[in-house]
Coordinates of C-alpha atoms in Angstrom, one line a residue:
M1 CA -120.4 -189.5 -107.5
S2 CA -117.1 -189.0 -109.6
P3 CA -116.8 -185.7 -111.4
S4 CA -116.7 -187.3 -114.9
Q5 CA -118.3 -190.5 -116.1
L6 CA -118.7 -192.1 -119.4
N7 CA -122.0 -193.8 -120.5
S8 CA -122.5 -196.9 -122.5
A9 CA -122.5 -195.0 -125.7
G10 CA -119.1 -193.5 -125.1
E11 CA -120.4 -190.0 -124.4
E12 CA -119.2 -188.1 -121.3
S13 CA -121.5 -186.9 -118.8
V14 CA -119.9 -184.2 -116.6
S15 CA -121.2 -183.2 -113.3
T16 CA -119.2 -181.1 -110.8
S17 CA -120.1 -180.4 -107.2
Q18 CA -120.5 -176.7 -106.2
L19 CA -119.1 -175.3 -103.0
E20 CA -120.6 -172.3 -101.3
N21 CA -121.0 -169.0 -103.1
G22 CA -121.3 -171.0 -106.4
F23 CA -117.6 -171.9 -107.0
I24 CA -116.4 -175.2 -108.0
D25 CA -114.2 -177.7 -106.2
P26 CA -110.6 -177.6 -107.5
V27 CA -110.2 -181.2 -107.1
S28 CA -113.4 -182.0 -109.1
L29 CA -112.1 -179.6 -111.7
A30 CA -108.9 -181.4 -112.1
N31 CA -110.6 -184.7 -112.4
S32 CA -112.9 -183.3 -115.0
E33 CA -110.1 -182.0 -117.1
K34 CA -108.2 -185.4 -116.7
A35 CA -111.3 -187.1 -117.7
V36 CA -111.6 -184.9 -120.9
Q37 CA -108.0 -185.7 -121.8
E38 CA -108.7 -189.5 -121.4
L39 CA -111.7 -189.3 -123.5
L40 CA -109.9 -187.5 -126.2
Q41 CA -107.0 -190.1 -126.3
Q42 CA -109.3 -193.0 -126.3
T43 CA -111.7 -191.8 -129.1
P44 CA -110.2 -192.2 -132.5
V45 CA -110.6 -188.9 -134.3
H46 CA -110.9 -189.1 -138.1
G47 CA -110.4 -186.4 -140.6
T48 CA -114.3 -186.1 -141.3
D49 CA -115.3 -186.0 -137.6
D50 CA -115.5 -182.3 -137.5
H51 CA -118.2 -182.1 -134.9
L52 CA -116.2 -184.5 -132.6
I53 CA -113.2 -182.2 -133.0
E54 CA -115.1 -179.1 -132.2
F55 CA -116.7 -180.8 -129.2
S56 CA -113.4 -181.9 -127.8
E57 CA -112.0 -178.3 -128.1
A58 CA -115.1 -177.0 -126.4
L59 CA -114.5 -179.4 -123.4
R60 CA -111.0 -178.3 -123.0
T61 CA -112.1 -174.7 -123.0
V62 CA -114.8 -175.3 -120.3
A63 CA -112.3 -177.5 -118.1
K64 CA -109.7 -174.7 -118.3
A65 CA -112.2 -171.9 -117.4
L66 CA -113.5 -173.8 -114.4
R67 CA -110.1 -174.6 -113.1
R68 CA -109.1 -170.7 -113.4
A69 CA -112.4 -170.0 -111.5
A70 CA -111.4 -172.3 -108.7
E71 CA -107.8 -171.0 -108.6
G72 CA -109.2 -167.5 -108.4
K73 CA -111.6 -168.4 -105.5
A74 CA -108.8 -169.9 -103.6
S75 CA -106.5 -166.8 -104.1
A76 CA -109.4 -164.4 -103.0
Q77 CA -110.0 -166.4 -99.8
A78 CA -106.3 -166.4 -99.0
E79 CA -106.2 -162.7 -99.4
A80 CA -109.3 -162.2 -97.3
A81 CA -107.8 -164.2 -94.7
E82 CA -104.6 -162.1 -94.7
W83 CA -106.6 -158.9 -94.5
K84 CA -108.7 -160.2 -91.6
R85 CA -105.6 -161.1 -89.7
R86 CA -104.2 -157.6 -90.2
Y87 CA -107.4 -156.1 -89.0
E88 CA -107.6 -158.2 -85.9
L89 CA -103.9 -157.2 -85.1
E90 CA -104.6 -153.6 -85.7
R91 CA -107.9 -153.7 -83.4
A92 CA -105.7 -155.6 -80.6
R93 CA -103.1 -152.9 -80.7
N94 CA -105.6 -150.0 -80.5
M95 CA -107.4 -151.8 -77.5
Q96 CA -104.2 -152.1 -75.7
Q97 CA -103.1 -148.4 -76.3
E98 CA -106.6 -147.2 -75.1
K99 CA -106.4 -149.2 -71.8
K100 CA -102.8 -148.0 -71.2
E101 CA -103.9 -144.4 -71.8
K102 CA -106.8 -144.7 -69.4
S103 CA -104.7 -146.3 -66.7
S104 CA -102.0 -143.5 -66.9
G105 CA -104.8 -140.8 -67.1
G106 CA -102.6 -138.7 -69.5
H107 CA -102.5 -137.8 -73.2
N108 CA -99.8 -139.0 -75.4
G109 CA -100.2 -136.6 -78.1
D110 CA -102.5 -135.9 -81.2
F111 CA -102.9 -138.6 -83.7
Y112 CA -101.9 -136.3 -86.5
S113 CA -99.0 -134.5 -85.0
G114 CA -97.9 -136.6 -82.0
S115 CA -95.0 -139.1 -81.8
A116 CA -97.0 -142.3 -81.6
E117 CA -95.5 -145.4 -83.1
N118 CA -96.4 -146.1 -86.6
L119 CA -98.5 -149.1 -87.3
E120 CA -97.4 -151.7 -89.7
N121 CA -98.6 -151.8 -93.4
G122 CA -99.6 -148.1 -93.3
Y123 CA -102.9 -148.4 -91.5
A124 CA -101.9 -145.2 -89.2
T125 CA -99.2 -142.7 -89.4
N126 CA -97.9 -139.9 -87.2
A127 CA -96.9 -137.7 -90.1
Q128 CA -98.7 -134.5 -90.8
P129 CA -100.8 -134.9 -94.1
E130 CA -99.2 -133.1 -97.1
R131 CA -101.2 -129.9 -98.0
C132 CA -102.7 -129.7 -101.4
C133 CA -100.7 -127.8 -104.0
G134 CA -103.8 -127.5 -106.4
K135 CA -101.7 -128.0 -109.5
H136 CA -102.8 -131.3 -110.7
G137 CA -106.4 -131.7 -109.5
I138 CA -108.3 -131.6 -106.0
C139 CA -106.9 -133.2 -102.9
S140 CA -108.9 -134.2 -99.9
H141 CA -106.2 -134.2 -97.2
E142 CA -107.6 -131.3 -95.5
V143 CA -111.2 -132.1 -95.5
L144 CA -111.1 -135.6 -94.1
F145 CA -110.1 -134.8 -90.5
D146 CA -113.1 -134.2 -88.1
G147 CA -111.7 -131.2 -86.0
E148 CA -114.7 -131.4 -83.5
A149 CA -113.3 -134.7 -81.8
G150 CA -111.7 -133.2 -78.8
S151 CA -111.1 -136.1 -76.5
Q152 CA -108.4 -138.7 -76.8
T153 CA -111.0 -141.4 -77.2
G154 CA -112.6 -139.5 -80.0
R155 CA -109.0 -139.2 -81.8
I156 CA -108.4 -142.8 -81.3
Q157 CA -111.9 -143.6 -82.9
N158 CA -111.1 -141.2 -85.7
K159 CA -108.0 -143.3 -86.3
M160 CA -110.2 -146.3 -87.1
M161 CA -113.1 -144.5 -88.9
R162 CA -111.4 -142.0 -91.1
K163 CA -111.7 -142.4 -94.7
A164 CA -108.7 -142.6 -97.1
S165 CA -107.6 -139.4 -98.7
F166 CA -107.6 -139.2 -102.5
K167 CA -107.0 -136.8 -105.1
L168 CA -109.0 -136.0 -108.2
S169 CA -107.5 -135.2 -111.5
W170 CA -108.7 -134.9 -115.1
C171 CA -106.8 -136.7 -117.8
C172 CA -107.0 -136.6 -121.6
K173 CA -105.7 -139.6 -123.5
G174 CA -103.5 -140.7 -120.6
D175 CA -102.0 -137.5 -120.0
Q176 CA -102.8 -135.1 -117.1
S177 CA -104.7 -132.1 -118.2
D178 CA -103.8 -128.6 -117.0
Q179 CA -107.5 -127.6 -116.8
H180 CA -108.6 -127.3 -113.3
K181 CA -112.2 -127.7 -112.4
H182 CA -112.4 -126.8 -108.8
D183 CA -115.7 -125.0 -109.6
I184 CA -117.4 -128.2 -111.1
V185 CA -116.4 -131.0 -108.7
S186 CA -115.7 -130.9 -104.9
F187 CA -116.0 -133.1 -102.0
E188 CA -116.5 -133.2 -98.2
K189 CA -114.9 -135.7 -95.9
G190 CA -114.2 -138.0 -99.0
N191 CA -117.5 -137.8 -100.6
I192 CA -117.5 -136.4 -104.3
T193 CA -120.3 -133.9 -105.0
T194 CA -121.0 -131.6 -107.8
A195 CA -120.6 -128.0 -107.1
S196 CA -123.7 -125.7 -107.1
R197 CA -123.6 -122.9 -109.6
S198 CA -124.7 -119.5 -108.8
S199 CA -126.2 -118.9 -112.3
K200 CA -127.3 -121.5 -114.9
Q201 CA -127.0 -118.8 -117.6
I202 CA -123.9 -117.6 -119.0
S203 CA -123.7 -113.8 -118.9
L204 CA -121.3 -111.4 -120.9
K205 CA -120.2 -108.1 -119.4
W206 CA -118.1 -105.7 -121.3
E207 CA -114.9 -104.4 -119.5
S208 CA -114.5 -101.7 -122.1
P209 CA -117.1 -100.6 -124.8
P210 CA -117.2 -102.3 -128.3
Q211 CA -115.2 -100.3 -131.1
T212 CA -115.6 -102.5 -134.1
V213 CA -118.5 -104.3 -135.5
L214 CA -118.6 -106.8 -138.4
I215 CA -121.9 -107.1 -140.4
L216 CA -122.5 -110.2 -142.3
T217 CA -125.6 -110.3 -144.6
K218 CA -127.6 -112.9 -146.6
P219 CA -126.9 -112.5 -150.3
N220 CA -129.4 -111.8 -153.1
S221 CA -132.0 -110.3 -150.8
T222 CA -133.2 -106.6 -151.5
S223 CA -134.7 -106.2 -147.9
V224 CA -131.3 -107.3 -146.3
R225 CA -129.5 -105.0 -148.6
V226 CA -131.6 -102.0 -147.6
L227 CA -131.5 -102.8 -143.8
C228 CA -127.6 -103.2 -144.1
A229 CA -127.1 -99.7 -145.4
E230 CA -129.5 -98.3 -142.9
M231 CA -127.7 -100.1 -140.0
V232 CA -124.2 -99.1 -141.1
R233 CA -125.4 -95.5 -141.2
W234 CA -126.9 -95.4 -137.9
L235 CA -123.9 -97.3 -136.3
K236 CA -121.5 -94.7 -137.7
E237 CA -123.5 -91.4 -137.0
Q238 CA -124.9 -92.4 -133.8
K239 CA -122.4 -94.9 -132.3
N240 CA -119.3 -94.0 -134.0
L241 CA -118.2 -97.5 -134.5
N242 CA -115.7 -99.0 -136.9
I243 CA -117.6 -101.1 -139.5
Y244 CA -116.3 -104.1 -141.3
V245 CA -118.3 -105.7 -144.2
E246 CA -117.6 -108.5 -146.8
P247 CA -116.0 -107.2 -150.1
R248 CA -119.3 -108.0 -151.9
V249 CA -121.3 -105.8 -149.4
K250 CA -118.9 -103.0 -149.6
G251 CA -119.3 -103.0 -153.4
E252 CA -123.0 -102.6 -153.0
L253 CA -122.8 -99.9 -150.4
L254 CA -120.4 -97.8 -152.6
A255 CA -122.6 -98.5 -155.6
E256 CA -125.6 -96.9 -153.5
S257 CA -123.6 -93.7 -152.2
C258 CA -120.1 -92.5 -151.6
F259 CA -121.1 -92.0 -148.0
F260 CA -120.0 -95.4 -147.2
K261 CA -116.2 -95.0 -148.0
F262 CA -115.4 -95.4 -144.4
V263 CA -116.6 -99.0 -144.5
E264 CA -113.6 -101.4 -144.2
T265 CA -113.1 -105.0 -145.5
W266 CA -110.4 -107.5 -146.2
Q267 CA -108.4 -108.5 -149.2
D268 CA -107.2 -112.1 -148.5
D269 CA -107.5 -115.1 -146.3
L270 CA -104.6 -113.8 -144.0
E271 CA -106.6 -110.8 -143.0
I272 CA -109.8 -113.0 -142.3
S273 CA -107.7 -115.2 -140.1
N274 CA -106.7 -112.0 -138.0
L275 CA -110.3 -110.6 -137.8
H276 CA -110.9 -112.0 -134.3
T277 CA -108.2 -109.8 -133.0
E278 CA -109.9 -106.5 -134.3
V279 CA -113.7 -107.2 -134.3
D280 CA -115.6 -106.8 -131.1
L281 CA -119.1 -107.8 -132.2
V282 CA -120.6 -109.6 -135.1
V283 CA -124.1 -108.8 -136.6
T284 CA -125.7 -111.0 -139.0
L285 CA -128.7 -110.4 -141.1
G286 CA -130.3 -113.4 -142.5
G287 CA -131.3 -116.9 -141.3
D288 CA -129.4 -119.7 -139.6
G289 CA -127.3 -120.2 -142.7
T290 CA -125.8 -116.7 -142.4
V291 CA -125.0 -117.7 -138.7
L292 CA -123.1 -120.7 -140.1
W293 CA -121.4 -118.6 -142.5
A294 CA -120.2 -116.2 -139.7
A295 CA -119.0 -119.2 -137.7
S296 CA -117.0 -120.6 -140.6
M297 CA -115.1 -117.4 -141.0
F298 CA -113.4 -117.8 -137.7
K299 CA -111.1 -120.8 -137.4
G300 CA -110.3 -120.1 -133.9
P301 CA -111.9 -117.8 -131.3
V302 CA -115.1 -116.1 -132.2
P303 CA -116.5 -112.8 -131.1
P304 CA -120.0 -112.5 -129.9
I305 CA -122.7 -112.9 -132.5
V306 CA -126.0 -110.9 -132.6
P307 CA -128.2 -112.7 -135.1
F308 CA -131.1 -110.9 -136.6
S309 CA -133.9 -112.9 -138.1
M310 CA -134.4 -112.2 -141.9
G311 CA -134.5 -115.8 -143.4
S312 CA -136.7 -118.8 -143.5
L313 CA -135.4 -120.6 -140.3
G314 CA -134.9 -119.1 -136.8
F315 CA -133.4 -121.6 -134.6
M316 CA -130.2 -119.4 -134.0
T317 CA -131.7 -115.9 -134.7
P318 CA -133.9 -114.7 -131.8
F319 CA -133.7 -110.9 -132.7
Y320 CA -136.3 -109.1 -134.9
S321 CA -134.8 -106.8 -137.4
E322 CA -137.5 -104.1 -136.9
H323 CA -136.2 -103.3 -133.5
Y324 CA -132.5 -103.5 -134.1
R325 CA -131.6 -100.1 -132.7
E326 CA -133.1 -101.0 -129.3
Y327 CA -131.3 -104.5 -129.2
I328 CA -127.9 -103.1 -130.3
D329 CA -128.2 -100.3 -127.6
S330 CA -129.0 -103.0 -124.9
I331 CA -126.2 -105.3 -126.1
M332 CA -123.6 -102.6 -126.3
K333 CA -124.5 -101.6 -122.7
G334 CA -124.4 -105.0 -121.3
P335 CA -124.5 -107.3 -119.7
I336 CA -126.1 -109.9 -122.1
S337 CA -127.1 -113.5 -121.9
I338 CA -125.3 -115.7 -124.5
T339 CA -125.4 -119.2 -125.6
L340 CA -122.0 -121.1 -126.1
R341 CA -122.6 -123.2 -129.1
H342 CA -120.0 -125.8 -129.4
R343 CA -118.3 -126.8 -132.7
L344 CA -116.7 -130.0 -134.0
Q345 CA -113.2 -130.0 -135.3
C346 CA -113.1 -132.6 -138.2
Q347 CA -109.9 -133.8 -140.0
V348 CA -109.8 -136.3 -143.0
I349 CA -106.9 -138.7 -142.7
R350 CA -105.9 -140.3 -146.0
D351 CA -104.6 -143.8 -146.2
S352 CA -102.1 -142.7 -148.7
A353 CA -100.6 -140.2 -146.2
K354 CA -97.0 -141.2 -145.2
N355 CA -96.9 -139.1 -142.1
E356 CA -98.8 -136.6 -140.1
Y357 CA -97.6 -133.6 -142.1
E358 CA -99.6 -134.7 -145.1
A359 CA -102.9 -134.5 -143.3
E360 CA -105.6 -132.2 -144.4
E361 CA -106.3 -128.9 -142.8
P362 CA -109.1 -129.3 -139.8
I363 CA -112.5 -128.1 -140.7
L364 CA -114.9 -126.6 -137.9
V365 CA -118.6 -127.3 -138.2
L366 CA -121.3 -125.7 -136.2
N367 CA -124.2 -128.0 -137.0
E368 CA -122.9 -131.4 -138.4
V369 CA -120.6 -133.5 -140.5
T370 CA -122.2 -136.1 -142.8
I371 CA -120.9 -139.2 -144.2
D372 CA -123.0 -140.6 -146.9
R373 CA -122.8 -143.1 -150.0
G374 CA -123.1 -140.1 -152.5
I375 CA -124.2 -141.4 -156.1
S376 CA -123.4 -144.9 -155.4
S377 CA -126.4 -147.5 -155.3
F378 CA -124.4 -149.6 -152.6
L379 CA -125.0 -149.2 -148.8
T380 CA -122.4 -147.4 -147.0
N381 CA -119.9 -149.5 -145.1
L382 CA -118.4 -147.4 -142.1
E383 CA -116.4 -148.5 -139.1
C384 CA -116.9 -146.3 -136.2
Y385 CA -114.6 -145.9 -133.2
C386 CA -114.8 -143.9 -130.0
D387 CA -111.4 -143.2 -128.3
N388 CA -110.0 -146.3 -130.1
S389 CA -112.9 -148.5 -128.9
F390 CA -115.0 -150.2 -131.6
V391 CA -118.7 -148.7 -131.7
T392 CA -120.3 -150.3 -134.6
C393 CA -120.3 -150.8 -138.4
V394 CA -122.8 -148.5 -140.0
Q395 CA -124.7 -150.0 -143.0
G396 CA -127.2 -147.8 -144.6
D397 CA -127.4 -144.4 -146.2
G398 CA -124.8 -142.9 -143.9
L399 CA -123.9 -141.3 -140.5
I400 CA -124.4 -137.9 -139.0
L401 CA -122.0 -136.6 -136.3
S402 CA -123.9 -133.5 -135.0
T403 CA -123.3 -130.8 -132.3
T404 CA -126.2 -130.1 -130.0
S405 CA -126.9 -126.8 -131.9
G406 CA -127.3 -129.0 -135.0
S407 CA -129.7 -131.4 -133.2
T408 CA -132.7 -129.5 -134.7
A409 CA -131.3 -129.8 -138.3
Y410 CA -130.3 -132.9 -140.4
S411 CA -129.9 -135.1 -137.3
L412 CA -133.5 -134.4 -136.2
A413 CA -134.8 -135.3 -139.7
A414 CA -132.8 -138.5 -139.6
G415 CA -134.4 -139.4 -136.2
G416 CA -132.1 -138.0 -133.6
S417 CA -133.3 -136.1 -130.5
M418 CA -133.6 -132.3 -129.9
V419 CA -130.9 -131.3 -127.3
H420 CA -130.4 -127.8 -125.6
P421 CA -127.5 -126.1 -127.4
Q422 CA -125.4 -125.6 -124.2
V423 CA -125.3 -129.2 -123.4
P424 CA -121.8 -130.3 -124.4
G425 CA -122.1 -133.5 -126.5
I426 CA -121.7 -135.2 -129.8
L427 CA -124.8 -136.7 -131.6
F428 CA -124.3 -140.1 -133.3
T429 CA -127.2 -140.3 -135.7
P430 CA -127.5 -143.1 -138.4
I431 CA -129.2 -142.1 -141.7
C432 CA -131.7 -144.9 -142.7
P433 CA -129.8 -147.6 -141.2
H434 CA -130.2 -151.2 -142.4
S435 CA -131.2 -152.4 -139.0
L436 CA -134.2 -151.8 -136.9
S437 CA -132.2 -151.7 -133.6
F438 CA -129.7 -149.1 -134.8
R439 CA -130.8 -146.1 -132.7
P440 CA -129.2 -142.6 -132.2
L441 CA -126.5 -142.1 -129.5
I442 CA -125.4 -139.1 -127.5
M443 CA -121.7 -139.0 -126.7
P444 CA -119.9 -137.1 -124.1
E445 CA -118.0 -133.9 -125.3
H446 CA -114.5 -135.3 -124.5
V447 CA -114.3 -138.2 -126.7
T448 CA -112.8 -138.6 -130.2
I449 CA -114.8 -140.2 -132.9
R450 CA -113.1 -141.9 -135.9
V451 CA -115.2 -143.1 -138.9
Q452 CA -113.3 -145.3 -141.3
V453 CA -114.1 -146.6 -144.8
P454 CA -112.8 -150.3 -144.6
F455 CA -110.8 -151.7 -147.3
N456 CA -113.4 -154.3 -148.4
S457 CA -116.0 -151.5 -148.9
R458 CA -117.8 -151.7 -152.3
S459 CA -117.9 -148.0 -153.0
P460 CA -116.3 -144.8 -151.4
A461 CA -118.2 -142.5 -149.1
W462 CA -118.6 -138.7 -149.1
A463 CA -118.2 -136.2 -146.3
S464 CA -119.8 -132.9 -146.3
F465 CA -119.2 -130.2 -143.5
D466 CA -122.2 -128.0 -142.7
G467 CA -123.5 -128.8 -146.1
K468 CA -120.6 -127.7 -148.1
D469 CA -116.9 -128.5 -148.6
R470 CA -117.8 -132.1 -149.9
K471 CA -114.8 -134.7 -149.7
Q472 CA -114.5 -138.1 -151.0
L473 CA -113.4 -140.9 -148.6
A474 CA -111.8 -143.7 -150.5
A475 CA -111.2 -147.3 -148.9
G476 CA -108.8 -146.9 -145.8
D477 CA -109.5 -143.1 -145.5
A478 CA -110.9 -141.9 -142.0
L479 CA -112.6 -138.9 -140.6
V480 CA -111.7 -137.9 -137.1
C481 CA -114.0 -135.6 -135.2
S482 CA -113.7 -134.1 -131.6
M483 CA -115.1 -131.1 -129.8
A484 CA -113.2 -127.9 -130.9
P485 CA -112.0 -125.5 -128.1
W486 CA -113.5 -122.5 -129.5
P487 CA -117.3 -122.3 -129.2
V488 CA -119.6 -119.8 -130.9
P489 CA -121.1 -117.2 -128.5
T490 CA -124.6 -115.9 -129.7
A491 CA -126.5 -113.3 -127.9
C492 CA -129.8 -114.3 -126.6
L493 CA -133.0 -112.3 -126.6
V494 CA -134.2 -113.6 -123.2
D495 CA -132.0 -116.4 -122.0
S496 CA -130.6 -119.6 -123.7
T497 CA -133.5 -121.9 -122.6
S498 CA -136.3 -119.5 -123.3
D499 CA -134.8 -118.8 -126.8
F500 CA -134.5 -122.6 -127.4
L501 CA -138.0 -123.4 -126.5
R502 CA -139.3 -120.6 -128.5
S503 CA -137.5 -121.8 -131.5
I504 CA -138.7 -125.1 -131.4
H505 CA -142.2 -124.0 -130.9
D506 CA -142.2 -121.4 -133.6
G507 CA -139.9 -123.1 -136.1
L508 CA -141.1 -126.8 -135.7
H509 CA -144.5 -126.2 -134.2
W510 CA -143.5 -128.8 -131.5
N511 CA -146.3 -130.7 -130.0
L512 CA -148.9 -128.4 -131.6
R513 CA -152.3 -130.0 -131.7
K514 CA -155.9 -129.2 -131.1
T515 CA -157.2 -129.1 -127.5
Q516 CA -159.2 -132.1 -126.5
S517 CA -163.0 -131.6 -126.4
F518 CA -164.8 -131.4 -123.0
D519 CA -168.2 -132.5 -124.5
G520 CA -167.6 -136.2 -123.9
P521 CA -168.6 -138.1 -120.9
R522 CA -167.1 -137.0 -117.5
D523 CA -165.7 -139.1 -114.5
H524 CA -167.8 -138.8 -111.4

């Protein structure tokens, strides 16, 4: 049967014979393509025959694809035959070498350090493996050789059975990173494994006792103001610590008593940017909002934060204010368990910017950055990219890019999952999407997410960072988010996992229900 035949109606019926493994015969494919060309030449194409034109283009595409598949199979078969020939040649040489050594009864030297002749194509070598320098990753040269093979026969077998050496390196946007993770990934005889960690909880131990404490308080609260004055007095008289407070708090303390003249504060943003070089410990009196305010004050490294619960929410405030003396004593002695809460570094890129120097200052968020439609009645239209790969187009009320610490905040209300705060990742949560199949995602921590307002958008979008610093995003503007290199360390009452589970049980009443009654029928 010919590869291509025409029926009486002038339509083409294509049938190609298949060879083994499901590939197509190249000769049949050539005949098929030739038949398609003849059909297109014989059939007059008029300007109104749009369907015939589309059909002819589809036939050309199919024929070309089948021909490329056949050519690929032929190339793969030729390459396999060449590798098989090399393998047989190598095997024959090894057998001859083994017979020669048995007949002579002697040893001709070690495989790794002897002077045996190099085999062609790099299958064996007499050179000593290069030792790992440890600068650009993890090398496997020294762990692939089986030192227990004592006999010459064992060494010859090892020559055939040994795995190829390799090196592990970590790259960031195509460039090698200088961050070495020897304690995270290791391997044995070429098999990659993750290293076991001695402790799943991060512990902080003071090398020298803390000297300076920064106290941040919730505003407009009488109970917080009373506790702050009491705590400042106790820290100065009993612990002899240097105390920093906000300018507002210092004014409140001085209005209460002139005793608080020793309390220090700052005058401008420059002094705030240098606080991390002077402050050893941060104490917050309030709720989760006070912790967010404390994190926003530090644009770089953040000192350990001890959050006391005096607000309405307590996902990040495990310490009770009634026992602040015992808690602070224990924390200053150390060691203490801490939770490293990752932050997002967000930057707005304007379409009108002519160069990188006109870009706006980055903003660090501890919970989330939200892109929404604002007061507009139109749906948002946002193009999302992950490391320059297109993700999706968001149509709905907006999008939330959240940290794992913020997974129990706005992201949870929008349908996102609750994630342990020490899991490094970025939550990708749509707000009321105009699609039932649009479900939240969790991205790894090393990616960069870019959200852009397309030029054909019917209205601008608005971005807010931890619920404040609202910015408008016009058509062509973009928001770029990545994981910030400076996490926020918060002290734990017990440990990171216990505090997290307690917070979702107490704050959300997670899975709280009445116990099922046992008065019904029982299985026998």
